């Protein structure tokens, strides 16, 4: 397929707001692609060159892209002059570009309006190859080389292609759909409805690689070489490809939990970083034996040098384990607060950080061992398998647990954990399979002491949708309040609050900076907002913040149909994407 055709399809998708229309258009696109283009196209649509668990980044900042655009041939009359040294003086061009960027807030749109219209016969595969080559350039002088290569590419493509090339490089394609819509579209492409969606999703939960799944499915099922069952039955957990992590529901009382789930396993809820550990004694492609993936399926191996100890700690050749990594104090042996564990989240000086804040991995699940996946096995059996695997436990500790059907015991266990300074208990159905995401009543948390106060039992993770310019004293900051929303079915974001109080000046300024990087001129298509709440600046769904509130009340103004009373910002959740925000459904349990 010509890249220009692909880009035109993305442009159409960007302007569709109904989920059904998007699914149908995406299905049509999948069918038009050559099979070898399916995986690259799937990644490109997510603003990436590879699945999210591999990292191949462009390392090109907004500033560098503006520098690139200044080199591209345009019809913009600059009155360029030559400096004393014979170099072109591009300062007026740069100033014009920066002005346009400030006004539009989207470098993709700036690019589309800047490059000259060309007809290009570059194919999707050719552009993809060029982008991969660009991302691989490293070392001294690499930035200049990247700028040159990118400007050459932008010089020969049409404006819509240029727009999406720039957005892909920035990792923000702004299409407004996730991997789940892509699964719907795949099913739609093959059977004309969503009939295959559930099975496709089960496969995706085992290996979170949308490109590989799309290709496998379209290759074998669409060409009717095999039945859906045959194709997906081969799908299993694999060391080196992350499993979508299971997450918790919330319930308020231990009695409710027992009523709903029957016999349960209760474990301490550690307040650290979720780490899915993958181990292969014979080594992955790059020779390393361990990989670590975050809750958001990103590779975090570099953060945890202590994972190299795993090969001496286990009796297995390959493994996938689920754990919570948490810092501890070497002298007192006590676990450290979340903020200190988070000091590991850095790119450099990891070894020094690992000496300062050593990590323990509380391993609570085993998903795969020596070629066999365990997702369908009941949790009770997985716990036994987990116990068998470890020879020594120093850095790795198998999380302790109790089994009970007694709500009083369960409540006491939860309170004991809180008394120990942990986050309470995670409660899991004793015979449940391992299912990624928040489906079914398999994992549940009770976050605060039961009935501790009239305030909301848990915080919410909300999407920042835009902001209002400040009035009065706050006008000097240019931001006074944020408009935030929660997720409804069909990936719509509906408003639930305006948050202004309780924000310090410093916070306001840093939030404005974060928002300005993702501002857009029009309301993103997935937002549902009443006119009266239109903010001064819209932003793409990208920043997720954790908020506390006193109450949830009915609201005619907010499209979530409820509003938060006295919402307060707790922290910015850099570890969450907008699709991880609290859902309208979850609000009901609050
Ligand atoms: P929050 O971090 O605000 O609680 P969340 O959405 O990140 O919300 P939850 O669904 O509330 O996470 O809780 C699940 C998280 O708890 C897991 O992602 C994991 O990081 C952590 N955790 C700590 N101990 C355990 C445990 N024993 N079993 C499972 N998860 C645990």
Coordinates of C-alpha atoms and ligand atoms in Angstrom, one line a residue:
X1 CA 0.0 0.0 0.0
X2 CA 1.2 3.5 -0.7
X3 CA 2.0 5.3 2.5
X4 CA -0.1 8.2 1.3
X5 CA -3.1 5.9 1.2
X6 CA -2.4 4.7 4.7
X7 CA -2.0 8.2 5.9
X8 CA -5.3 9.2 4.3
X9 CA -7.0 6.3 6.1
X10 CA -5.6 7.6 9.4
X11 CA -6.8 11.1 8.6
X12 CA -10.3 9.7 8.1
X13 CA -10.1 7.6 11.3
X14 CA -9.0 10.7 13.2
X15 CA -12.2 12.5 12.3
X16 CA -14.6 9.7 13.0
X17 CA -16.3 9.9 16.4
X18 CA -18.6 6.9 16.4
X19 CA -16.9 3.7 17.6
X20 CA -18.8 1.6 15.0
X21 CA -17.7 3.8 12.1
X22 CA -14.1 3.7 13.4
X23 CA -14.2 -0.1 13.7
X24 CA -15.6 -0.5 10.1
X25 CA -13.1 1.9 8.6
X26 CA -10.2 0.2 10.4
X27 CA -11.5 -3.2 9.3
X28 CA -11.5 -2.0 5.7
X29 CA -7.9 -0.7 6.2
X30 CA -6.8 -4.1 7.6
X31 CA -8.2 -5.8 4.5
X32 CA -6.5 -3.4 2.1
X33 CA -3.0 -4.0 3.6
X34 CA -0.6 -6.6 2.3
X35 CA 0.0 -9.2 4.9
X36 CA 3.6 -8.1 5.5
X37 CA 2.3 -4.6 6.2
X38 CA -0.2 -5.6 8.8
X39 CA 2.2 -5.7 11.8
X40 CA 4.1 -2.5 10.9
X41 CA 0.8 -0.7 10.3
X42 CA -0.6 -1.9 13.6
X43 CA 2.4 -0.5 15.5
X44 CA 2.4 2.8 13.5
X45 CA -1.2 3.3 14.4
X46 CA -0.1 3.2 18.0
X47 CA 2.6 5.7 17.4
X48 CA 5.4 3.2 17.5
X49 CA 7.6 1.1 15.4
X50 CA 7.5 -2.0 17.6
X51 CA 5.1 -3.5 20.2
X52 CA 5.1 -1.4 23.4
X53 CA 7.2 -3.9 25.3
X54 CA 10.2 -3.4 23.0
X55 CA 11.7 0.0 23.0
X56 CA 12.8 1.6 19.7
X57 CA 12.6 5.3 20.2
X58 CA 13.3 8.1 17.9
X59 CA 14.9 10.3 20.5
X60 CA 13.9 13.4 18.6
X61 CA 12.5 16.2 20.7
X62 CA 9.9 18.8 19.6
X63 CA 12.8 21.2 19.2
X64 CA 14.6 18.9 16.8
X65 CA 11.5 18.5 14.7
X66 CA 11.0 22.2 14.5
X67 CA 14.7 22.4 13.4
X68 CA 13.9 19.7 10.8
X69 CA 10.9 21.6 9.5
X70 CA 13.1 24.7 9.1
X71 CA 15.1 22.7 6.6
X72 CA 12.2 21.5 4.6
X73 CA 11.4 23.2 1.3
X74 CA 8.3 25.3 1.8
X75 CA 6.4 28.1 0.1
X76 CA 6.9 30.3 3.2
X77 CA 8.8 33.4 2.1
X78 CA 11.5 34.1 4.6
X79 CA 13.7 36.8 3.2
X80 CA 16.5 34.5 4.3
X81 CA 19.9 36.1 4.5
X82 CA 23.4 34.7 4.8
X83 CA 25.4 35.2 7.9
X84 CA 29.0 36.4 7.9
X85 CA 30.1 32.8 7.8
X86 CA 28.1 32.0 4.7
X87 CA 25.5 29.9 6.6
X88 CA 21.8 30.4 6.0
X89 CA 20.1 32.4 8.6
X90 CA 17.0 30.4 9.4
X91 CA 16.0 32.4 12.5
X92 CA 12.9 34.0 10.9
X93 CA 11.8 30.5 9.7
X94 CA 12.3 29.1 13.2
X95 CA 10.4 32.0 14.7
X96 CA 7.5 31.5 12.3
X97 CA 7.4 27.7 13.0
X98 CA 7.4 28.3 16.7
X99 CA 4.6 30.8 16.3
X100 CA 2.5 28.2 14.4
X101 CA 3.3 25.5 16.9
X102 CA 2.2 27.7 19.8
X103 CA -1.0 28.5 18.0
X104 CA -1.9 25.0 16.8
X105 CA -0.4 22.9 19.6
X106 CA 0.2 20.0 17.3
X107 CA 3.4 19.5 15.4
X108 CA 1.6 17.2 13.0
X109 CA -0.8 19.9 11.9
X110 CA 2.1 22.4 11.7
X111 CA 3.9 20.0 9.4
X112 CA 0.9 19.4 7.2
X113 CA 0.5 23.2 6.6
X114 CA 4.3 23.7 6.1
X115 CA 5.5 21.1 3.6
X116 CA 4.9 21.5 -0.1
X117 CA 2.3 19.3 -1.7
X118 CA 4.0 16.3 -3.4
X119 CA 2.7 13.1 -4.9
X120 CA 4.9 10.3 -3.6
X121 CA 5.0 6.7 -4.5
X122 CA 6.7 5.6 -1.3
X123 CA 5.0 2.5 0.1
X124 CA 4.1 1.9 3.7
X125 CA 7.0 -0.7 3.9
X126 CA 9.5 1.8 2.5
X127 CA 8.5 4.6 4.9
X128 CA 8.5 2.1 7.8
X129 CA 12.0 1.0 6.9
X130 CA 13.2 4.6 6.7
X131 CA 11.7 5.3 10.1
X132 CA 13.3 2.2 11.6
X133 CA 16.7 3.3 10.2
X134 CA 16.2 6.8 11.6
X135 CA 15.4 5.4 15.1
X136 CA 18.6 3.3 15.0
X137 CA 21.0 6.2 14.4
X138 CA 23.0 6.8 17.5
X139 CA 26.2 8.2 18.7
X140 CA 27.9 11.5 18.1
X141 CA 26.4 13.6 15.5
X142 CA 23.3 11.4 15.4
X143 CA 20.9 14.3 16.0
X144 CA 22.2 16.1 12.9
X145 CA 22.0 13.0 10.9
X146 CA 18.4 12.4 12.0
X147 CA 17.3 15.9 11.2
X148 CA 18.8 15.5 7.7
X149 CA 17.2 12.2 7.0
X150 CA 13.8 13.3 8.3
X151 CA 13.9 16.5 6.3
X152 CA 14.7 14.5 3.2
X153 CA 11.7 12.3 3.9
X154 CA 9.4 15.2 4.6
X155 CA 10.6 16.8 1.4
X156 CA 9.1 14.1 -0.8
X157 CA 5.8 13.1 0.8
X158 CA 2.4 14.7 0.7
X159 CA 1.2 16.9 3.6
X160 CA -1.1 14.2 5.2
X161 CA 1.7 11.7 5.2
X162 CA 4.1 14.3 6.6
X163 CA 1.6 15.0 9.4
X164 CA 1.4 11.4 10.5
X165 CA 5.2 10.8 10.1
X166 CA 5.8 13.6 12.6
X167 CA 3.1 12.4 14.9
X168 CA 4.5 8.8 14.8
X169 CA 8.0 10.2 15.6
X170 CA 6.5 12.0 18.6
X171 CA 4.7 8.8 19.7
X172 CA 1.3 10.5 19.6
X173 CA -0.8 9.6 16.6
X174 CA -4.0 11.0 18.2
X175 CA -6.4 8.4 16.6
X176 CA -8.4 7.9 19.7
X177 CA -8.5 4.2 19.8
X178 CA -6.7 1.5 21.6
X179 CA -5.6 -2.1 20.9
X180 CA -9.2 -3.2 21.9
X181 CA -10.8 -1.3 19.0
X182 CA -8.2 -2.9 16.7
X183 CA -9.3 -6.3 17.9
X184 CA -12.9 -5.4 17.1
X185 CA -11.8 -4.3 13.7
X186 CA -9.9 -7.5 13.0
X187 CA -12.9 -9.6 13.8
X188 CA -15.0 -7.2 11.7
X189 CA -12.6 -7.6 8.8
X190 CA -12.9 -11.3 8.7
X191 CA -16.5 -12.2 9.8
X192 CA -18.3 -8.9 9.4
X193 CA -19.1 -8.5 13.1
X194 CA -17.5 -8.8 16.5
X195 CA -18.0 -12.5 16.8
X196 CA -14.2 -13.3 17.1
X197 CA -13.5 -10.4 19.4
X198 CA -13.6 -12.4 22.7
X199 CA -11.2 -15.0 21.5
X200 CA -8.9 -12.4 19.9
X201 CA -8.8 -10.6 23.2
X202 CA -7.9 -13.8 25.1
X203 CA -5.0 -14.3 22.7
X204 CA -3.9 -10.7 23.2
X205 CA -4.0 -11.0 27.0
X206 CA -1.5 -13.9 26.7
X207 CA 0.9 -12.1 24.3
X208 CA 0.4 -8.4 24.3
X209 CA 1.6 -7.8 20.8
X210 CA -1.2 -6.4 18.6
X211 CA 0.9 -6.5 15.4
X212 CA 1.8 -10.1 15.7
X213 CA -1.7 -11.1 16.6
X214 CA -3.2 -9.1 13.7
X215 CA -0.8 -10.8 11.3
X216 CA -1.4 -14.3 12.6
X217 CA -5.1 -13.9 12.5
X218 CA -5.4 -12.3 9.1
X219 CA -2.9 -14.8 7.6
X220 CA -4.4 -18.0 8.9
X221 CA -8.1 -17.3 9.6
X222 CA -8.9 -14.8 6.9
X223 CA -7.3 -17.0 4.2
X224 CA -9.5 -19.8 5.7
X225 CA -6.5 -22.0 6.1
X226 CA -7.4 -22.8 9.6
X227 CA -10.3 -22.3 11.9
X228 CA -10.2 -19.6 14.6
X229 CA -9.9 -22.2 17.3
X230 CA -6.8 -23.8 15.7
X231 CA -5.0 -20.5 15.3
X232 CA -5.7 -19.2 18.8
X233 CA -5.1 -22.5 20.5
X234 CA -1.5 -22.2 19.5
X235 CA -1.5 -19.0 21.3
X236 CA 0.2 -19.3 24.6
X237 CA 2.2 -17.3 27.1
X238 CA 5.8 -16.9 25.9
X239 CA 8.9 -15.8 27.8
X240 CA 9.9 -12.4 26.4
X241 CA 6.4 -11.2 25.5
X242 CA 4.4 -9.6 28.3
X243 CA 1.1 -11.0 29.5
X244 CA -1.5 -8.3 30.1
X245 CA -1.4 -7.9 33.9
X246 CA -4.5 -8.7 36.0
X247 CA -5.9 -5.7 38.0
X248 CA -8.2 -5.3 41.0
X249 CA -11.8 -4.4 41.4
X250 CA -12.9 -2.6 44.5
X251 CA -15.4 -3.8 47.1
X252 CA -16.2 -2.1 50.4
X253 CA -16.5 -4.8 52.9
X254 CA -15.1 -8.3 53.5
X255 CA -18.6 -9.6 53.7
X256 CA -19.4 -8.4 50.2
X257 CA -16.2 -10.0 49.0
X258 CA -17.0 -13.4 50.5
X259 CA -20.6 -13.2 49.2
X260 CA -19.3 -12.5 45.7
X261 CA -16.3 -14.7 45.5
X262 CA -16.7 -17.5 48.0
X263 CA -13.4 -18.9 49.2
X264 CA -10.5 -16.5 48.7
X265 CA -6.8 -16.2 48.9
X266 CA -5.7 -13.0 50.7
X267 CA -2.3 -11.5 50.3
X268 CA -0.6 -8.3 51.5
X269 CA -0.9 -5.4 49.1
X270 CA 2.6 -4.0 48.7
X271 CA 3.0 -0.4 47.7
X272 CA 5.7 -0.7 45.1
X273 CA 6.0 -1.2 41.4
X274 CA 4.3 -3.9 39.5
X275 CA 7.0 -6.0 37.7
X276 CA 6.3 -9.0 35.5
X277 CA 9.5 -11.0 35.4
X278 CA 10.5 -13.1 32.4
X279 CA 13.4 -15.5 32.6
X280 CA 15.1 -17.6 29.9
X281 CA 18.2 -19.5 31.0
X282 CA 19.4 -20.0 27.5
X283 CA 19.0 -16.2 26.9
X284 CA 16.8 -13.9 24.8
X285 CA 18.0 -12.6 21.4
X286 CA 20.3 -10.1 23.0
X287 CA 21.9 -12.7 25.3
X288 CA 20.3 -11.4 28.5
X289 CA 18.4 -13.9 30.6
X290 CA 15.8 -11.7 32.3
X291 CA 13.3 -9.1 31.3
X292 CA 11.0 -7.0 33.4
X293 CA 7.8 -5.4 32.2
X294 CA 5.7 -2.7 34.0
X295 CA 2.0 -2.6 34.5
X296 CA 1.8 -0.7 31.2
X297 CA 3.7 -3.4 29.3
X298 CA 6.9 -1.4 29.0
X299 CA 10.3 -2.9 29.3
X300 CA 11.9 -1.9 32.6
X301 CA 14.7 -4.5 32.7
X302 CA 17.4 -1.8 33.1
X303 CA 15.8 -0.6 36.3
X304 CA 16.4 -3.9 38.2
X305 CA 20.0 -5.2 38.0
X306 CA 19.1 -7.6 40.9
X307 CA 17.0 -9.7 38.5
X308 CA 20.2 -11.2 37.3
X309 CA 20.3 -13.2 40.6
X310 CA 17.2 -15.1 39.4
X311 CA 19.2 -17.8 37.5
X312 CA 20.6 -18.9 40.8
X313 CA 17.4 -18.6 42.7
X314 CA 15.1 -20.8 40.6
X315 CA 15.0 -24.4 39.3
X316 CA 13.5 -23.7 35.9
X317 CA 14.7 -23.0 32.4
X318 CA 12.1 -20.4 31.6
X319 CA 9.6 -18.6 33.7
X320 CA 7.1 -15.8 33.7
X321 CA 6.3 -14.4 37.2
X322 CA 4.1 -11.7 38.5
X323 CA 5.4 -9.6 41.4
X324 CA 5.6 -6.3 43.2
X325 CA 9.0 -4.7 43.5
X326 CA 9.6 -2.7 46.6
X327 CA 12.6 -0.9 48.1
X328 CA 13.7 -1.9 51.6
X329 CA 16.1 -0.6 54.2
X330 CA 19.1 -2.8 54.4
X331 CA 19.7 -2.0 58.1
X332 CA 16.2 -2.2 59.6
X333 CA 14.9 -4.6 57.0
X334 CA 11.8 -2.5 56.7
X335 CA 10.0 -1.9 53.4
X336 CA 10.2 1.6 52.1
X337 CA 7.5 4.0 51.0
X338 CA 6.5 4.1 47.3
X339 CA 8.3 7.4 46.6
X340 CA 11.6 5.8 47.5
X341 CA 11.0 2.7 45.4
X342 CA 10.2 5.0 42.6
X343 CA 13.8 6.5 42.7
X344 CA 14.6 3.4 40.6
X345 CA 12.6 5.0 37.7
X346 CA 15.6 6.6 36.1
X347 CA 17.8 6.0 33.1
X348 CA 21.2 6.5 34.5
X349 CA 23.2 5.5 37.6
X350 CA 21.0 2.5 38.3
X351 CA 23.8 0.7 40.1
X352 CA 24.3 3.5 42.5
X353 CA 20.5 3.7 43.0
X354 CA 20.3 -0.1 43.6
X355 CA 22.9 0.2 46.3
X356 CA 21.1 3.1 48.0
X357 CA 17.6 1.5 47.7
X358 CA 17.9 -2.3 47.3
X359 CA 14.8 -4.0 46.0
X360 CA 12.9 -7.1 47.0
X361 CA 10.5 -8.8 44.7
X362 CA 7.4 -10.1 46.3
X363 CA 6.4 -12.7 43.8
X364 CA 2.7 -13.6 44.0
X365 CA 2.0 -15.5 40.8
X366 CA 3.5 -17.8 38.2
X367 CA 2.2 -17.6 34.6
X368 CA 4.5 -19.9 32.7
X369 CA 7.3 -22.4 33.3
X370 CA 9.4 -24.4 30.8
X371 CA 7.1 -24.1 27.8
X372 CA 3.8 -24.5 29.7
X373 CA 1.4 -21.6 30.3
X374 CA -0.6 -21.6 33.5
X375 CA -3.1 -18.9 33.0
X376 CA -6.0 -21.3 32.9
X377 CA -4.9 -23.1 36.1
X378 CA -6.7 -22.3 39.3
X379 CA -4.9 -19.9 41.5
X380 CA -4.5 -22.4 44.3
X381 CA -2.5 -24.7 42.0
X382 CA -0.4 -21.8 40.7
X383 CA 0.5 -21.0 44.3
X384 CA 1.9 -24.5 44.7
X385 CA 3.8 -24.3 41.4
X386 CA 5.3 -21.0 42.5
X387 CA 6.5 -22.4 45.8
X388 CA 8.2 -25.3 44.0
X389 CA 10.2 -23.0 41.7
X390 CA 12.4 -21.1 44.2
X391 CA 15.5 -22.7 45.8
X392 CA 16.6 -19.7 47.7
X393 CA 14.7 -16.6 48.7
X394 CA 16.5 -13.5 49.5
X395 CA 15.9 -10.9 46.8
X396 CA 12.8 -12.9 45.7
X397 CA 10.2 -13.6 48.3
X398 CA 7.1 -15.7 47.6
X399 CA 4.3 -13.5 48.9
X400 CA 2.7 -15.0 52.0
X401 CA -1.1 -15.7 51.8
X402 CA -4.0 -17.1 53.7
X403 CA -7.0 -19.0 52.4
X404 CA -10.4 -18.3 53.9
X405 CA -14.2 -18.2 53.5
X406 CA -14.7 -16.3 56.7
X407 CA -15.4 -12.6 56.3
X408 CA -14.4 -11.8 59.9
X409 CA -11.0 -13.4 59.4
X410 CA -10.6 -11.7 56.1
X411 CA -11.4 -8.3 57.7
X412 CA -8.9 -8.9 60.4
X413 CA -6.2 -10.0 57.9
X414 CA -6.8 -6.8 56.0
X415 CA -6.5 -4.7 59.1
X416 CA -3.4 -6.5 60.2
X417 CA -1.7 -5.6 56.9
X418 CA -2.8 -1.9 57.3
X419 CA -1.3 -2.0 60.8
X420 CA 2.0 -3.2 59.4
X421 CA 2.1 -0.2 57.1
X422 CA 1.0 -2.0 54.0
X423 CA -1.8 -1.0 51.7
X424 CA -4.2 -3.6 53.1
X425 CA -5.0 -6.9 51.3
X426 CA -5.4 -8.1 47.8
X427 CA -8.1 -10.7 47.7
X428 CA -8.2 -13.3 44.9
X429 CA -10.8 -16.0 44.2
X430 CA -9.2 -19.3 45.2
X431 CA -9.9 -21.2 42.0
X432 CA -9.7 -18.3 39.5
X433 CA -7.7 -18.3 36.3
X434 CA -5.3 -15.4 35.5
X435 CA -7.0 -12.9 33.4
X436 CA -5.5 -9.6 32.3
X437 CA -7.3 -6.3 32.9
X438 CA -10.2 -5.8 35.4
X439 CA -12.6 -8.4 34.2
X440 CA -14.7 -10.7 36.4
X441 CA -14.6 -10.8 40.2
X442 CA -11.2 -12.4 40.4
X443 CA -9.0 -9.9 42.2
X444 CA -10.4 -7.3 44.6
X445 CA -8.9 -4.7 47.0
X446 CA -10.3 -3.0 50.0
X447 CA -8.2 0.1 50.2
X448 CA -9.1 1.8 53.3
X449 CA -10.2 0.5 56.7
X450 CA -13.8 -0.4 56.4
X451 CA -16.1 2.4 57.1
X452 CA -13.2 4.5 58.3
X453 CA -14.8 7.8 57.3
X454 CA -17.5 9.4 55.3
X455 CA -15.0 10.3 52.6
X456 CA -14.6 8.3 49.4
X457 CA -13.1 4.9 50.0
X458 CA -10.6 5.2 47.3
X459 CA -8.9 7.7 45.0
X460 CA -9.8 8.0 41.3
X461 CA -7.5 8.2 38.4
X462 CA -9.0 10.8 36.0
X463 CA -8.0 12.0 32.6
X464 CA -7.1 15.7 32.2
X465 CA -9.2 16.9 29.3
X466 CA -8.4 20.6 29.3
X467 CA -7.8 23.6 31.5
X468 CA -9.4 27.0 32.2
X469 CA -7.3 30.1 32.2
X470 CA -7.0 31.4 35.7
X471 CA -9.0 34.4 37.0
X472 CA -7.9 36.9 39.6
X473 CA -4.7 36.0 41.4
X474 CA -4.3 33.0 39.2
X475 CA -4.4 34.8 35.9
X476 CA -0.7 35.3 36.2
X477 CA -0.2 31.5 35.7
X478 CA -2.6 31.2 32.7
X479 CA -4.3 28.2 34.4
X480 CA -6.8 28.2 37.1
X481 CA -8.6 24.8 37.0
X482 CA -8.5 21.5 35.2
X483 CA -11.4 19.7 33.5
X484 CA -11.1 16.0 34.2
X485 CA -13.0 12.9 33.2
X486 CA -13.5 9.2 33.6
X487 CA -13.8 6.5 31.1
X488 CA -17.1 5.2 29.8
X489 CA -17.6 2.1 27.6
X490 CA -16.6 2.6 24.0
X491 CA -13.5 4.5 25.2
X492 CA -15.4 7.7 25.7
X493 CA -14.1 10.2 28.2
X494 CA -16.9 11.9 30.2
X495 CA -16.4 14.8 32.6
X496 CA -16.7 14.4 36.3
X497 CA -15.1 17.4 37.9
X498 CA -13.3 20.7 37.6
X499 CA -10.3 20.7 39.9
X500 CA -8.9 24.1 41.0
X501 CA -8.7 24.2 44.8
X502 CA -5.8 22.7 46.6
X503 CA -3.3 23.3 43.7
X504 CA -0.2 25.0 44.7
X505 CA 1.3 27.6 42.4
X506 CA 4.2 25.3 41.6
X507 CA 1.9 22.5 40.7
X508 CA -0.3 24.7 38.6
X509 CA 2.7 25.8 36.6
X510 CA 4.0 22.3 36.0
X511 CA 0.5 21.1 35.1
X512 CA 0.2 23.9 32.6
X513 CA 3.6 22.9 31.1
X514 CA 2.5 19.3 30.8
X515 CA -0.8 20.3 29.2
X516 CA 0.7 22.8 26.8
X517 CA 2.8 20.0 25.3
X518 CA -0.4 18.2 24.3
X519 CA -2.8 21.0 23.6
X520 CA -5.1 20.7 20.6
X521 CA -7.3 23.3 18.8
X522 CA -10.4 21.1 18.7
X523 CA -12.0 18.8 21.3
X524 CA -10.7 15.3 20.8
X525 CA -13.3 13.0 19.4
X526 CA -13.5 10.7 22.4
X527 CA -14.5 13.5 24.7
X528 CA -18.1 14.0 25.7
X529 CA -18.5 17.4 27.3
X530 CA -21.4 19.8 27.9
X531 CA -21.1 23.2 26.3
X532 CA -21.2 25.0 29.5
X533 CA -18.0 23.2 30.7
X534 CA -15.9 23.9 27.5
X535 CA -12.4 24.7 28.8
X536 CA -10.1 27.4 27.4
X537 CA -7.6 24.9 26.2
X538 CA -8.3 21.3 25.1
X539 CA -5.6 18.7 25.6
X540 CA -5.2 15.2 24.2
X541 CA -6.0 12.4 26.6
X542 CA -2.5 11.8 28.0
X543 CA -2.1 13.1 31.5
X544 CA -3.8 11.0 34.2
X545 CA -4.0 12.4 37.7
X546 CA -5.0 10.7 41.0
X547 CA -7.7 12.6 42.9
X548 CA -9.4 12.2 46.2
X549 CA -12.9 13.5 46.9
X550 CA -15.4 13.6 49.7
X551 CA -18.4 12.3 47.8
X552 CA -19.9 11.4 44.5
X553 CA -23.1 13.2 43.8
X554 CA -25.6 13.2 40.9
X555 CA -24.9 15.9 38.4
X556 CA -26.8 17.3 35.4
X557 CA -23.7 19.2 34.2
X558 CA -21.2 16.5 33.9
X559 CA -21.6 13.9 31.2
X560 CA -20.5 11.1 33.6
X561 CA -23.9 12.0 35.2
X562 CA -22.1 12.3 38.5
X563 CA -19.7 14.8 40.0
X564 CA -17.0 14.7 42.6
X565 CA -17.5 16.8 45.7
X566 CA -14.3 18.6 46.9
X567 CA -12.0 16.9 44.5
X568 CA -8.3 17.3 45.4
X569 CA -5.2 16.4 43.3
X570 CA -3.1 13.7 45.0
X571 CA -0.5 13.1 42.3
X572 CA 0.2 12.8 38.6
X573 CA 0.1 9.1 37.5
X574 CA 2.9 9.0 35.0
X575 CA 2.6 5.2 35.1
X576 CA -1.0 5.2 33.7
X577 CA -2.4 5.8 30.3
X578 CA -5.8 7.3 29.7
X579 CA -7.2 3.9 29.0
X580 CA -6.3 3.0 32.6
X581 CA -8.4 5.7 34.1
X582 CA -11.3 4.9 36.5
X583 CA -14.4 3.9 34.6
X584 CA -18.0 4.9 35.1
X585 CA -18.7 1.3 36.0
X586 CA -16.1 1.4 38.8
X587 CA -17.6 4.6 40.2
X588 CA -20.6 2.6 41.2
X589 CA -18.6 0.6 43.7
X590 CA -17.3 3.8 45.3
Ligands
LIG1 P1 -3.5 1.9 42.9 O1 -2.1 1.7 42.6 O2 -4.0 3.3 42.9 O3 -4.0 1.0 43.9 P2 -3.8 0.5 40.4 O4 -4.9 0.6 39.4 O5 -2.4 0.8 40.0 O6 -4.3 1.4 41.6 P3 -5.0 -1.7 41.7 O7 -5.8 -2.3 40.7 O8 -5.6 -0.8 42.7 O9 -3.8 -0.9 41.0 O10 -4.2 -2.8 42.5 C1 -3.4 -3.7 41.9 C2 -1.9 -3.3 42.1 O11 -1.5 -3.6 43.4 C3 -1.1 -4.2 41.2 O12 -0.9 -3.6 40.0 C4 0.2 -4.3 42.0 O13 1.1 -3.3 41.5 C5 -0.2 -4.0 43.4 N1 0.0 -5.1 44.3 C6 0.6 -5.1 45.5 N2 0.5 -6.3 46.1 C7 -0.1 -7.1 45.3 C8 -0.5 -8.5 45.4 N3 -0.2 -9.3 46.5 N4 -1.2 -9.0 44.4 C9 -1.5 -8.3 43.3 N5 -1.1 -7.0 43.1 C10 -0.5 -6.4 44.1

